[in-house]
Amino acid sequence: MYLKSSLSPFLFLSFFLLLSSAAAFNITQILGEHSEFSALNRYITDSQLAGEINNRQSITILAVDNGGLSSLSGKPKDVIKKIISLHVLLDYLDLPKLQKIPNNTQILPTLFQASGQSTGQFGFLNVTHLSSGGVAFGSAVNGSQLGGNVVKSVVSQPFNLSVLQISSPIVPPGITNSTASPTTPPPPPPPPPPPPRSSSPAPAPVPSPSNKSAPAPTPAKAPPPPANASSPSNDTSPSATSPSPAKTPSESPPPKASPPSPTKRPFLGPVADEAPADSPKASREGEKDSSAPAMAGIQVAVFVMLVSSLWSFSSYI
C-alpha cells in the first residue's frame, strides 16, 4: 500500500512531462501576447506554418515588427510563405548562445530548406558577429547583405523555443524564381512505343561466299544403241517385208559391223528411194535423229504398196 502511494505522484509527473513534450508550445498564442508582432502572427496563420512550427522540439523565430513587415504587403501568398519560413531556424538560439558562435560566423538551416522547396543556398541563413559587437542575420546566397540585426530577445524557453526580434525582414534576391514547385514531381516519361510490325516477310539471309551452292549436274546422254542392232527403218522398209530369193540356208549371216547387202527385187515400176540402212555412225547420233528415218520408211512402204496394187490391177484388166 505504501509502495502504491509513493508511485502515484511519480506516474502523474511522468504523464505531465509527456504531454508537455508532445505540445511544447503554441507559437500563435505566444505571438498573440505581443501586439507589435500581430502582422507576423497573421502571416504564420495564413501560410499554415503554425502546425509545422509547433511540431518542432527546438526552434528559433526571427520576429519582425509590424512596421518592418509592411514591405511584404501585396506580394503573392506563396512568396510570403517562403519569406516567413526563412525566418524560422531549426535550432534553439538565444542571446548567450549567439555569443558563442565559432569563428564569429555560421550557416544555419531554416524551415524553408526543410520544406524541400528551396534550391541552392536560398534555404540557409548566415549569422555573423559584427565588429560593433552586435549580431546580424542575412541570406546565405552569395552577394546578400546582413540586414537583420538582432534587437532583443522576446521569448526564451530553453532548448525548445526562442523568439528574437530583428530589425528588418530577410528577402534574398531572386527568391521567387529560385524555388522548386511545391507540387509532386512529374511522373517519369512513358516508355518508347514498340517498333511497328512490318507486314513484309523478313529478308532471307544472304549466303556467305563459302556456302555457294554447286551448279546442278548436267544430265548424261543416253548411250547409243549397239552397232549390230537393227534400225527401226529396217523393220518397216520394203526390203524387210519382201522375200529375198538370193538367200539360201547355207549362207552365213553378214558380219555385224558391215551393213546387209542389197537383194534384187522384181521390177514393179518406179519406186521411191528406199531409206538406207543406218550406219554405225548414224546410230550414234542419238535417239532424236533415229525417229525421222523411221517415219520416212513407213511413208515409202505405204506408197510402194499402193503403187503395186494399182499396177497389178491394171495388168489384170
Coordinates of C-alpha atoms in Angstrom, one line a residue:
M1 CA 0.0 0.0 0.0
Y2 CA 2.8 2.4 0.9
L3 CA 4.5 1.5 -2.4
K4 CA 1.4 2.3 -4.4
S5 CA 1.0 5.7 -2.7
S6 CA 4.7 6.6 -3.4
L7 CA 4.5 5.7 -7.1
S8 CA 1.3 7.7 -7.8
P9 CA 3.0 11.2 -7.8
F10 CA 5.8 9.8 -10.0
L11 CA 3.5 8.4 -12.6
F12 CA 1.5 11.7 -12.6
L13 CA 4.6 13.7 -13.1
S14 CA 5.8 11.4 -16.0
F15 CA 2.4 11.7 -17.7
F16 CA 2.5 15.5 -17.4
L17 CA 6.0 15.7 -18.8
L18 CA 5.0 13.5 -21.7
L19 CA 2.1 15.8 -22.5
S20 CA 4.2 18.9 -22.2
S21 CA 6.9 17.5 -24.5
A22 CA 4.2 16.5 -27.1
A23 CA 2.9 20.0 -27.2
A24 CA 5.8 22.1 -26.0
F25 CA 4.5 25.5 -27.2
N26 CA 1.9 27.2 -29.4
I27 CA 3.5 29.9 -31.5
T28 CA 0.3 31.8 -32.3
Q29 CA -0.7 32.1 -28.7
I30 CA 2.8 33.3 -27.7
L31 CA 2.9 35.9 -30.5
G32 CA -0.6 36.9 -29.7
E33 CA 0.6 38.3 -26.4
H34 CA 2.8 40.8 -28.3
S35 CA 0.8 43.2 -30.4
E36 CA 3.8 44.5 -32.2
F37 CA 4.1 41.1 -33.9
S38 CA 0.4 40.8 -35.0
A39 CA 1.3 41.0 -38.7
L40 CA 3.9 38.2 -38.3
N41 CA 1.3 36.1 -36.4
R42 CA -1.3 36.7 -39.1
Y43 CA 1.2 35.6 -41.9
I44 CA 2.1 32.5 -40.0
T45 CA -1.6 31.6 -39.6
D46 CA -2.5 32.4 -43.2
S47 CA 0.5 30.4 -44.6
Q48 CA -0.4 27.4 -42.5
L49 CA 3.1 27.3 -40.9
A50 CA 1.8 27.2 -37.3
G51 CA 1.4 23.4 -37.3
E52 CA 4.9 22.9 -38.7
I53 CA 6.4 25.2 -36.1
N54 CA 4.6 23.7 -33.2
N55 CA 5.7 20.2 -34.1
R56 CA 9.4 21.1 -33.7
Q57 CA 11.2 20.3 -30.5
S58 CA 13.8 23.1 -30.8
I59 CA 13.2 26.2 -32.9
T60 CA 14.0 29.9 -33.2
I61 CA 11.7 32.6 -34.6
L62 CA 13.3 35.8 -36.1
A63 CA 10.4 38.2 -35.5
V64 CA 10.0 41.5 -37.4
D65 CA 7.6 44.1 -36.1
N66 CA 4.6 45.3 -38.0
G67 CA 6.4 48.3 -39.5
G68 CA 9.2 46.1 -40.8
L69 CA 6.8 43.7 -42.5
S70 CA 4.9 46.4 -44.4
S71 CA 7.3 45.7 -47.3
L72 CA 5.6 42.3 -47.8
S73 CA 2.2 43.8 -48.4
G74 CA 0.8 43.0 -51.9
K75 CA 3.2 40.1 -52.6
P76 CA 1.7 36.7 -53.6
K77 CA 0.8 34.3 -50.9
D78 CA 3.4 31.7 -51.9
V79 CA 6.2 34.3 -51.9
I80 CA 5.1 35.4 -48.4
K81 CA 5.2 31.8 -47.2
K82 CA 8.7 31.3 -48.4
I83 CA 9.9 34.5 -46.8
I84 CA 8.3 33.8 -43.4
S85 CA 9.6 30.2 -43.4
L86 CA 13.0 31.6 -44.0
H87 CA 12.7 33.4 -40.6
V88 CA 12.3 30.0 -38.7
L89 CA 15.6 28.4 -37.7
L90 CA 15.7 24.7 -36.9
D91 CA 17.7 25.1 -33.7
Y92 CA 17.4 26.8 -30.4
L93 CA 19.4 30.1 -30.3
D94 CA 19.2 32.6 -27.6
L95 CA 21.5 35.6 -26.9
P96 CA 24.0 33.7 -24.8
K97 CA 24.3 31.0 -27.4
L98 CA 24.8 33.6 -30.2
Q99 CA 27.8 35.0 -28.4
K100 CA 29.5 31.6 -28.6
I101 CA 29.3 31.1 -32.4
P102 CA 32.5 29.5 -33.6
N103 CA 34.7 31.7 -35.8
N104 CA 32.2 34.5 -35.4
T105 CA 30.0 33.2 -38.3
Q106 CA 27.9 30.2 -39.1
I107 CA 25.5 28.9 -41.7
L108 CA 22.1 27.8 -40.3
P109 CA 19.3 25.8 -42.0
T110 CA 15.7 27.1 -41.9
L111 CA 12.2 25.8 -42.3
F112 CA 12.3 26.9 -45.9
Q113 CA 15.2 24.5 -46.5
A114 CA 13.3 21.6 -44.7
S115 CA 10.3 22.1 -46.9
G116 CA 12.2 20.8 -49.9
Q117 CA 11.1 23.8 -52.0
S118 CA 14.4 25.8 -52.0
T119 CA 17.4 25.4 -54.3
G120 CA 21.0 26.2 -53.7
Q121 CA 21.7 28.4 -50.6
F122 CA 18.2 30.0 -50.6
G123 CA 17.1 27.9 -47.6
F124 CA 20.1 28.9 -45.4
L125 CA 20.8 32.0 -43.3
N126 CA 24.2 33.4 -42.3
V127 CA 24.7 34.7 -38.7
T128 CA 27.8 36.8 -38.1
H129 CA 29.3 38.8 -35.2
L130 CA 29.7 42.4 -36.2
S131 CA 32.7 44.5 -35.4
S132 CA 30.5 46.8 -33.4
G133 CA 29.7 43.9 -31.1
G134 CA 26.2 43.1 -32.4
V135 CA 24.9 40.1 -34.2
A136 CA 23.2 40.2 -37.7
F137 CA 21.4 37.7 -39.9
G138 CA 21.3 37.6 -43.7
S139 CA 20.8 35.2 -46.6
A140 CA 23.5 32.7 -47.3
V141 CA 23.2 33.4 -51.1
N142 CA 26.3 35.0 -52.5
G143 CA 26.2 38.7 -52.6
S144 CA 23.4 39.1 -49.9
Q145 CA 23.7 41.7 -47.2
L146 CA 23.5 41.2 -43.4
G147 CA 20.4 43.4 -42.9
G148 CA 18.6 41.7 -40.0
N149 CA 20.3 43.0 -36.8
V150 CA 19.4 41.4 -33.5
V151 CA 17.3 43.9 -31.5
K152 CA 16.4 41.9 -28.4
S153 CA 15.1 38.5 -27.0
V154 CA 11.3 38.4 -26.9
V155 CA 10.6 34.8 -25.6
S156 CA 13.0 32.2 -24.3
Q157 CA 12.1 28.7 -23.4
P158 CA 15.5 27.0 -23.1
F159 CA 16.2 24.4 -25.6
N160 CA 12.6 24.5 -27.1
L161 CA 11.6 28.0 -28.3
S162 CA 13.4 31.2 -28.7
V163 CA 11.9 34.4 -30.3
L164 CA 14.5 37.0 -31.3
Q165 CA 13.5 40.4 -32.7
I166 CA 15.5 41.6 -35.8
S167 CA 15.4 45.0 -37.4
S168 CA 14.2 44.1 -40.9
P169 CA 13.0 41.1 -42.9
I170 CA 15.4 38.9 -44.8
V171 CA 14.5 38.7 -48.5
P172 CA 17.2 37.1 -50.7
P173 CA 17.3 38.4 -54.3
G174 CA 15.6 36.1 -56.8
I175 CA 13.7 34.0 -54.2
T176 CA 10.6 34.0 -56.3
N177 CA 12.4 32.3 -59.2
S178 CA 14.8 30.0 -57.3
T179 CA 12.4 27.7 -55.5
A180 CA 11.1 24.4 -56.5
S181 CA 7.4 23.8 -57.2
P182 CA 5.5 22.5 -54.1
T183 CA 3.6 20.1 -56.3
T184 CA 4.7 16.5 -56.6
P185 CA 7.5 15.7 -59.0
P186 CA 6.3 15.0 -62.6
P187 CA 5.9 11.3 -63.5
P188 CA 8.6 9.6 -65.4
P189 CA 8.3 9.8 -69.2
P190 CA 6.4 6.9 -70.7
P191 CA 8.5 4.2 -72.3
P192 CA 9.1 4.5 -76.0
P193 CA 6.5 2.8 -78.2
P194 CA 7.4 -0.6 -79.6
P195 CA 8.6 -0.6 -83.2
P196 CA 5.8 -1.1 -85.8
R197 CA 5.4 -4.6 -87.0
S198 CA 6.4 -5.0 -90.7
S199 CA 3.9 -6.8 -92.9
S200 CA 6.6 -7.7 -95.4
P201 CA 8.4 -11.0 -94.8
A202 CA 11.8 -10.9 -93.3
P203 CA 14.6 -10.8 -95.8
A204 CA 16.3 -14.1 -96.5
P205 CA 19.8 -14.3 -95.1
V206 CA 22.5 -13.7 -97.7
P207 CA 24.6 -16.8 -98.1
S208 CA 28.3 -16.3 -97.5
P209 CA 30.8 -17.0 -100.3
S210 CA 31.8 -20.2 -98.7
N211 CA 28.2 -21.5 -98.8
K212 CA 27.6 -21.1 -102.5
S213 CA 25.6 -23.9 -104.0
A214 CA 27.3 -26.1 -106.5
P215 CA 25.8 -26.0 -110.1
A216 CA 23.2 -28.6 -110.9
P217 CA 24.7 -31.6 -112.7
T218 CA 24.1 -31.9 -116.4
P219 CA 22.0 -35.0 -117.3
A220 CA 24.1 -37.6 -119.1
K221 CA 23.1 -38.5 -122.6
A222 CA 21.6 -41.9 -123.2
P223 CA 24.1 -44.4 -124.6
P224 CA 23.9 -45.0 -128.3
P225 CA 22.3 -48.3 -129.5
P226 CA 24.8 -51.2 -130.3
A227 CA 26.2 -51.3 -133.7
N228 CA 24.6 -54.8 -134.5
A229 CA 21.1 -53.6 -133.5
S230 CA 18.8 -53.1 -136.5
S231 CA 17.4 -49.6 -137.0
P232 CA 13.6 -49.0 -136.9
S233 CA 13.8 -48.1 -140.5
N234 CA 15.0 -51.7 -141.4
D235 CA 11.8 -53.1 -139.8
T236 CA 9.5 -51.0 -141.9
S237 CA 11.5 -50.8 -145.2
P238 CA 10.3 -52.8 -148.3
S239 CA 13.4 -54.9 -148.2
A240 CA 12.5 -56.2 -144.8
T241 CA 9.0 -57.2 -145.9
S242 CA 9.8 -58.7 -149.4
P243 CA 11.3 -62.2 -149.6
S244 CA 14.9 -62.3 -150.7
P245 CA 15.5 -65.0 -153.5
A246 CA 19.2 -64.8 -153.1
K247 CA 19.3 -66.1 -149.5
T248 CA 19.9 -69.9 -149.1
P249 CA 20.1 -72.0 -145.9
S250 CA 23.8 -72.4 -146.4
E251 CA 24.6 -68.7 -146.5
S252 CA 26.2 -67.4 -143.4
P253 CA 24.9 -64.2 -141.8
P254 CA 26.6 -60.9 -142.7
P255 CA 29.2 -59.6 -140.3
K256 CA 27.8 -57.4 -137.6
A257 CA 29.9 -54.4 -138.4
S258 CA 29.0 -54.2 -142.1
P259 CA 25.5 -53.2 -143.4
P260 CA 23.4 -56.0 -145.1
S261 CA 23.9 -56.5 -148.8
P262 CA 21.0 -55.3 -151.0
T263 CA 18.9 -58.0 -152.6
K264 CA 17.3 -57.9 -156.0
R265 CA 13.5 -57.5 -156.3
P266 CA 11.3 -57.8 -159.4
F267 CA 10.7 -54.7 -161.2
L268 CA 7.4 -53.2 -160.0
G269 CA 7.7 -49.8 -161.6
P270 CA 9.2 -46.6 -160.3
V271 CA 9.8 -46.9 -156.7
A272 CA 10.9 -44.2 -154.4
D273 CA 14.3 -44.3 -152.9
E274 CA 14.5 -46.6 -150.0
A275 CA 15.9 -45.4 -146.8
P276 CA 19.4 -46.7 -146.5
A277 CA 20.2 -48.8 -143.5
D278 CA 21.6 -46.9 -140.7
S279 CA 25.3 -47.0 -140.4
P280 CA 27.1 -47.2 -137.1
K281 CA 27.9 -43.6 -137.4
A282 CA 24.2 -42.6 -137.9
S283 CA 23.1 -44.8 -134.9
R284 CA 25.5 -42.9 -132.6
E285 CA 23.7 -39.6 -133.2
G286 CA 21.1 -40.4 -130.5
E287 CA 17.5 -41.0 -130.2
K288 CA 16.4 -37.7 -131.7
D289 CA 17.9 -38.4 -135.2
S290 CA 16.6 -42.1 -135.4
S291 CA 12.9 -41.2 -135.3
A292 CA 13.0 -39.2 -138.6
P293 CA 14.2 -42.1 -140.9
A294 CA 11.6 -44.5 -139.3
M295 CA 8.7 -42.2 -140.2
A296 CA 10.1 -41.7 -143.7
G297 CA 10.4 -45.5 -144.2
I298 CA 6.8 -46.1 -143.2
Q299 CA 5.6 -43.5 -145.7
V300 CA 7.7 -45.1 -148.5
A301 CA 6.4 -48.6 -147.7
V302 CA 2.8 -47.4 -147.9
F303 CA 3.4 -45.6 -151.2
V304 CA 5.1 -48.7 -152.7
M305 CA 2.2 -51.0 -151.7
L306 CA -0.4 -48.6 -153.2
V307 CA 1.5 -48.3 -156.5
S308 CA 2.0 -52.1 -156.6
S309 CA -1.7 -52.7 -156.1
L310 CA -2.7 -50.2 -158.9
W311 CA -0.1 -51.8 -161.2
S312 CA -1.3 -55.3 -160.6
F313 CA -4.9 -54.2 -161.1
S314 CA -4.1 -52.5 -164.4
S315 CA -2.2 -55.6 -165.7
Y316 CA -5.1 -57.9 -164.8
I317 CA -7.6 -55.8 -166.9

